[in-house]
Amino acid sequence: MAPPDFRRPFKRAAVSDQQRRRELTLQRQAQSRHDAQQRVRNLASTIISLQSQEPDDAADVVLEPYPEESEAPPKELDIRRASRMRGEQVRNWFARQLMLPEWMIDIPDNLSQDWYVFARPAGKRCFVVASNGTTVSRQRNGSILHCFPSALPNGAKTREPSGPAHSYSILDCIFHEGDQTYYVIDMVCWGGCSYYDCPADFRFYWLNSKLEETGASGPPSYYHKYRFSAVTHEKGLPAAYTDATPYVKDGLLFYNKHAHYQSGNTPLALVWKDAKCSQYVLDTDSTGEVPDQQQKVVLELQEDGNLITSDDPPIIFGRLNSEFIQQLGLHSGNFVRCAINDGGLSFVEGKLEKADLKYIGKCSRGRAFADSYSKVVFQYMARHSPLTYDDLLVAANKPPSDVEMAG
Amino acid sequence: MAMEVTQLLLNAQSIDGSVRKQAEDSLKQFQEHNLPAFLFSLSGELANEDKPADSRKLAGLILKNALDAKEQHRKFELVQRWLMLDATVKSQIKAGLLKTLSSPVPDARSTAAQVIAKVAGIELPQKQWSELIGSLLSNVHQLPPHVKQSTLETLGYLCEEVSPDAVEQDHVNKILTVVVQGMSSSEGNNDVRLAAIRALYNALGFAQANFSNDMERDYIMRVVCEAALSKEEKNRQAAFECLVSIASMYYEKLTPYMNDIFTITAKAVREDVESVALQAIEFWSSICDEEIDILEEYGGDFTGDSDVQCSYFVKQALNVLVPILLETLLKQEEDQDQDEGAWNIAMAGGTCLGLVARAVGDDIVPLVMPFIEENITKPDWRQREAATYAFGSILEGPSPDKLTPIVNVALNFMLSALTKDPNTHVKDTTAWTLGRIFEFLHGSTMDAPIITPENCQQIVTVLLQSMTDVPNVAGKACGALYFLAQGYEDVGPSSPLTPYFQEIVQALLTVTHREDAGECRLRTAAYETLNEVVRCSTDETATLVLQLVPVIMLELHNTLEGQKLSSDEREKQGELQGLLCGCLQVIIQKLGASEQTKYGFMQFADQIMGLFLRVFACKSATVHEEAMLAIGSLAYACGPEFAKYMPEFYKYLEMGLQNFEEYQVCSVTVGVVGDICRALENKVLPYCDGIMTQLLKDLSSNQLHRSVKPPIFSCLGDIALATGQDFEKYLMYAMPMLQSAAELSAHTAGADDEMIDYTNSLRNGILEAYSGILQGFKNSTKIQLLIPYAPHILQFLDSIYMEKDMDDLVMRTAIGVLGDLADTLGSNAGTMIQNSLSSRDFLNECLSSEDGSIKESAEWTKLAITRAISA
């Protein structure tokens, strides 16, 4: 009989660090594998849930005043395509899900009645997705900003489930570095329920009550790494412009009360800035400096040499001839940087007629979007004949016009 | 030939190396040339009373080694070879062995006993040599004492080798009868009695039925307790070893005997020689182990599973047991902290005290506090050390409410003792106790923090100072710092350690460079602590962590410079490289976790990878594993960028996958393949032919440790998900492999818990592979290729459902596979799925599961099925 070894660990931690590293690695790998598979499945279930809502055509009614936007809901097609994608493509797909405000180049009717206005927090715009016990924020270029536990439903691996097990929530936020807070500007899904197809006033109302309810607006804790704070949507223009906010302001956002959440550029959400409410009125480069007074634009090169904006349908700003394209080794889909020369932009009946562009160079590979038409025009106006706060104030004080909204 | 063998066997034990080598070679040649003759001549040598004892003994040992090996595959081979031997040769060998049991030479008898047990281990499960036990039993009654002794010894070994179900109950009864009779005080010959006690130790596992019979159990227990009071020290030690084993095997049957056992163990701890006292303490440690397990299960989720009731033996004995254990603490040996292998009564007593604290919780505190208060300031170091050790031992178990006020008072004392006590033992135990305080009472889940902004600086200062003390104390100080850092793991954006981060890192690096850092695991402790400090650091110190990268890289670079190392130096170099790769892994994982910090780190990626590749070129298993783990993290951080390293790295990946011997390396490498698939996605395709070949080889190997196989299946899924429909070319290999593994793992009838756990991990791997393949082919034009496999996948799901023994993880994966099947194959599989048991009963069971993630998968699956059948 071999003598049994009864020696027990003495004054020694029971687990070796190497074993710990191994286990942590295995955990990470199992989680990554589960995430990868869940991603494929989640995209699939998004298709399923959106398809079932298809017969509901209320959307068209609301969008009536903007007939050019009401055609073909591209959402469904997009998601179908997304389900076939993996990795990089999935990131790109997520990137395109944010509702991107157009820049305000003229003042919409009924500003005071049909539009919310609020001060936009300065920071990183991102989608915050809480599901499966984790919360992930993705920036507009699709990259992950944070991965953290939160009090959002299913946003942390807590002992008690904080929401229906399968559910996920998606919030449209701006992460404000200064106070490490996610300012929620919109709600897309909550606890498994999709709010894509609800008007903004409904979304904002729910958003406020849900954030309270779950404690997501509470201070950070073990299971809740960052505070979520709803921006005040309904204080009106003067308050949004002048009142102090806990965050650094970066312009004003205008949201149409009746508009549904719509991925991509939309004229139903607008951004406006001046030097008083934003440090970044004029385009800044990566260091935050305004390079020079000359306006630069980023456009996408098409097969036929046209240079287009990111709008859908795109606006053609100019073209490069094929010889030039070949010479520079450019390809269709490349983003190119151009300067607006002294000739400027000329408009006929509010439509772009001609742009005096000068090719500068190719953009870095990190670039995911061309500029939108409204951005280029806003920037142009800011340099020449800006839309001022006083203009807005006048419009806001104008009595409502007689156009009836059907929403 | 026979004459020659004797000489060879003697030469093989020669002190002259070359003579020995030549003899060993000749023996090996003989074995390979003619195995039956070789084994037969060995057994002849062993049985031959005319031969020298030394050659007989070695003959027996070689014979034994020809029947058994540690490695599973080798053992399997040896067993097959024995079974295929000519029956006549075998029976002659066996006859020789049995005859040797009567030899007057003790070594020959003892060796024969071991060989007989090995043969029995092979043959009894095959229903061969059925007369063995009968003939051994008849031996016992008639023969001279030395034969009786060797026969009992054989029975003991036999019980160790053979599994209980290979021996019929009638034989078990008879074996136990002769063993217990041999143990009783009426046995006049002590060699016989000792052999019997030791045989019982092995036979206890056979005694299930007998322990359920009151009369038989009473008898066995009475004889064991009597033996524990025997005049012979060896008898007492062996009897206590039996009691220890009974404590864990038959805990629930012990109540009637506990009074007696308590009396004899208490007496032994206080009065007996150390070898016996250690076993007596171990008895109580085992009882604690049992009660801790029962109470943990009772407190956990599985109330239905635990049919063993806690008898609270420890709680009942507490008032007497604790003082006995406290007494032992004063019996320290000089320099026990420097000796890695030391184990004495003070150490055993303290360990047991710690277990008692875990078993009874708060109740132990008032019993220990007076001892601490009385001794902690005494001039004799033994008293101070014992008091400190007692305190450290009871920190796990009692509630924080109970301990926090005491710790708040003690903390200052401990900090000052760590710097000022003149005795190294006291300092060692003090540093260890501080570590236990931080481990169990410091962290974000504690209501009342014991570390405040006021004392934090002092704690750090004292620990850093202590790191310059002698190696064993410095090592414990590192350990305390480890738990101090760990307690701030979830502290939020700002950590109280941030102001000291730089200083701590510097101090730890200094420790790693101490000349005596090789003693008492000091260097390892310093790096492990550095790892934990980095792991638990916050964004505030991200730049400092980043600055650490080139520092550790330089250290790693320096290890690669040494030329022509001796094997000893090479081993040390390997160890250091392992530590440094481990440290880099932790840093990579930390910095890779967020986009901002990752950006800064990526500037070093090329150089780090270059270093890892050079480390691989040094070839040492543990380094290989550490570097491999680190590369997995690097791939995870780099994403698609990792593709550029693949051309050079690939050969090491392949080597890792081929490393059957060090299966941990293989296992880690399999995990890295998964990381790479997720990082590179489709770009991994050029390497997949090689990887798949290797993985399929691994799966069909019987040399590879079985624990690696489930991750390999999961890895197939990773590859399929990354390569999508390009996985097509592997389907014809992978699918049959999965299919046959699925068939093997579908049923677990008669398996023990460990086997069921393994089967479930295998099922999970297989199912993850199916998921990956199905998802990878989704929306491709080639889903037709998968349709033929669908019936089998469904059948597999149905059969594991029917088996009713899958764990939660398998359940989640399995129901997900059902959804993937519906999602990918759509209407092609609609009817098939609708007709399966899984789509009804199994799905419903998962839908009403209490486990959130199972329910989530099930709900998704339900949607996918609905769509598949309505499409």
Tab-separated table of C-alpha atoms in Angstrom, chain A residues 1-2 4 6-13 16-22 24-25 28-30 32-34 36-42 44-45 47-48 51 80 83-84 86-88 91 124 131-132 139 143-147 165-167 177 180 220 222 225-226 365, chain B residues 157 198 201 244 279 282 285 289 337 340-341 343 347 351 355 389 428-429 432 444 476 482 486 490 528 531-532 535 582 585-586 589 595 625-626 629 632-633 636 664 671-672 675 678 681 714 718 721 768 771-772 775 778-779 812 816 820 823 852 856 859-860 863 867:
chain	number	residue	atom	x	y	z
A	1	MET	CA	0.000	0.000	0.000
A	2	ALA	CA	1.426	3.338	-1.004
A	4	PRO	CA	-1.479	8.143	1.411
A	6	PHE	CA	-2.378	13.720	3.617
A	7	ARG	CA	-0.452	16.926	3.201
A	8	ARG	CA	-2.772	19.823	2.632
A	9	PRO	CA	-1.902	23.215	1.172
A	10	PHE	CA	-0.275	25.238	3.915
A	11	LYS	CA	-0.328	29.030	3.942
A	12	ARG	CA	-0.761	28.983	0.206
A	13	ALA	CA	-3.470	30.248	-2.123
A	16	SER	CA	-2.296	29.028	-9.110
A	17	ASP	CA	-2.213	32.147	-11.186
A	18	GLN	CA	-1.522	30.109	-14.283
A	19	GLN	CA	-4.625	28.058	-13.653
A	20	ARG	CA	-6.502	31.295	-13.159
A	21	ARG	CA	-5.214	32.647	-16.449
A	22	ARG	CA	-6.226	29.448	-18.168
A	24	LEU	CA	-10.141	33.299	-17.530
A	25	THR	CA	-9.029	32.563	-21.071
A	28	ARG	CA	-13.390	34.622	-22.554
A	29	GLN	CA	-13.291	32.121	-25.386
A	30	ALA	CA	-16.577	30.509	-24.403
A	32	SER	CA	-16.767	35.017	-27.526
A	33	ARG	CA	-18.059	31.830	-29.111
A	34	HIS	CA	-21.447	32.282	-27.536
A	36	ALA	CA	-20.546	35.031	-32.190
A	37	GLN	CA	-23.366	32.503	-32.386
A	38	GLN	CA	-25.829	34.771	-30.628
A	39	ARG	CA	-25.040	37.541	-33.080
A	40	VAL	CA	-26.077	35.379	-35.979
A	41	ARG	CA	-29.236	34.365	-34.147
A	42	ASN	CA	-30.104	37.874	-32.964
A	44	ALA	CA	-32.248	36.493	-37.465
A	45	SER	CA	-34.758	37.235	-34.768
A	47	ILE	CA	-35.756	39.928	-39.175
A	48	ILE	CA	-38.518	37.810	-37.778
A	51	GLN	CA	-41.456	40.989	-40.706
A	80	ARG	CA	-32.092	40.757	-44.278
A	83	SER	CA	-28.109	38.440	-41.327
A	84	ARG	CA	-25.749	37.117	-43.962
A	86	ARG	CA	-20.230	38.431	-40.130
A	87	GLY	CA	-17.609	40.346	-38.179
A	88	GLU	CA	-16.599	43.531	-39.901
A	91	ARG	CA	-20.092	46.179	-37.257
A	124	LYS	CA	-19.355	60.041	-28.548
A	131	SER	CA	-28.593	41.861	-23.667
A	132	ASN	CA	-27.558	38.582	-22.255
A	139	GLN	CA	-19.842	54.077	-31.855
A	143	SER	CA	-16.422	49.912	-33.025
A	144	ILE	CA	-17.056	48.994	-29.425
A	145	LEU	CA	-16.677	51.829	-26.939
A	146	HIS	CA	-17.410	50.033	-23.676
A	147	CYS	CA	-18.504	46.637	-22.616
A	165	ALA	CA	-34.640	36.407	-20.374
A	166	HIS	CA	-34.535	36.743	-24.136
A	167	SER	CA	-34.982	40.464	-24.239
A	177	GLU	CA	-16.437	61.890	-20.945
A	180	GLN	CA	-18.688	59.477	-17.459
A	220	PRO	CA	-22.708	53.737	-10.750
A	222	TYR	CA	-20.984	47.048	-9.029
A	225	LYS	CA	-20.833	50.830	-14.290
A	226	TYR	CA	-22.076	54.045	-15.897
A	365	ARG	CA	-9.374	53.753	-44.290
B	157	TYR	CA	-3.327	-4.644	-3.214
B	198	ARG	CA	-3.474	-1.971	5.719
B	201	TYR	CA	-7.720	0.462	4.142
B	244	VAL	CA	-9.781	8.933	7.943
B	279	GLN	CA	-3.698	11.023	11.211
B	282	GLU	CA	-6.650	14.370	9.590
B	285	SER	CA	-10.132	17.543	8.803
B	289	ASP	CA	-14.487	18.444	4.509
B	337	ASP	CA	8.522	28.076	6.568
B	340	GLU	CA	8.580	23.347	1.038
B	341	GLY	CA	7.920	19.742	2.037
B	343	TRP	CA	4.297	18.930	7.373
B	347	MET	CA	0.649	22.843	10.421
B	351	THR	CA	-5.170	23.621	8.755
B	355	LEU	CA	-11.613	23.806	8.192
B	389	TYR	CA	-1.808	31.561	12.912
B	428	ASP	CA	5.678	35.069	7.761
B	429	THR	CA	2.428	34.129	9.458
B	432	TRP	CA	-0.128	35.413	5.423
B	444	SER	CA	-16.836	45.538	-3.130
B	476	LYS	CA	3.710	36.212	1.678
B	482	TYR	CA	-2.425	40.193	-4.487
B	486	GLN	CA	-8.200	41.783	-6.007
B	490	ASP	CA	-14.935	46.052	-9.251
B	528	GLU	CA	1.438	36.672	-9.968
B	531	ASN	CA	-0.645	40.239	-12.871
B	532	GLU	CA	-3.418	40.761	-10.375
B	535	ARG	CA	-5.973	42.908	-13.918
B	582	GLY	CA	1.915	35.097	-18.512
B	585	GLN	CA	-0.927	37.898	-21.538
B	586	VAL	CA	-2.599	39.650	-18.639
B	589	GLN	CA	-6.053	41.171	-22.165
B	595	GLU	CA	-10.838	50.530	-27.803
B	625	GLU	CA	1.645	26.974	-23.058
B	626	GLU	CA	2.090	30.449	-21.573
B	629	LEU	CA	-2.218	31.627	-24.051
B	632	GLY	CA	-4.703	33.869	-28.013
B	633	SER	CA	-5.191	37.170	-26.204
B	636	TYR	CA	-8.407	38.617	-29.740
B	664	GLN	CA	-2.503	21.184	-21.590
B	671	GLY	CA	-8.559	27.397	-27.781
B	672	VAL	CA	-6.192	29.697	-29.678
B	675	ASP	CA	-9.542	32.919	-31.083
B	678	ARG	CA	-12.984	34.764	-34.635
B	681	GLU	CA	-12.897	35.130	-40.013
B	714	SER	CA	-16.241	23.252	-30.278
B	718	ASP	CA	-15.484	28.025	-34.669
B	721	LEU	CA	-18.575	29.768	-38.442
B	768	GLU	CA	-21.361	23.681	-30.646
B	771	SER	CA	-24.274	25.098	-34.402
B	772	GLY	CA	-21.207	26.602	-36.032
B	775	GLN	CA	-24.883	28.962	-38.867
B	778	LYS	CA	-26.891	29.973	-43.414
B	779	ASN	CA	-28.157	31.763	-46.518
B	812	ARG	CA	-28.941	25.528	-23.874
B	816	GLY	CA	-30.005	26.317	-29.909
B	820	ASP	CA	-30.132	26.688	-36.053
B	823	ASP	CA	-33.176	28.672	-39.260
B	852	GLY	CA	-32.725	32.571	-18.328
B	856	GLU	CA	-33.807	32.715	-24.309
B	859	GLU	CA	-37.706	31.274	-27.475
B	860	TRP	CA	-35.469	32.003	-30.372
B	863	LEU	CA	-39.554	31.531	-33.593
B	867	ARG	CA	-40.907	30.344	-39.553
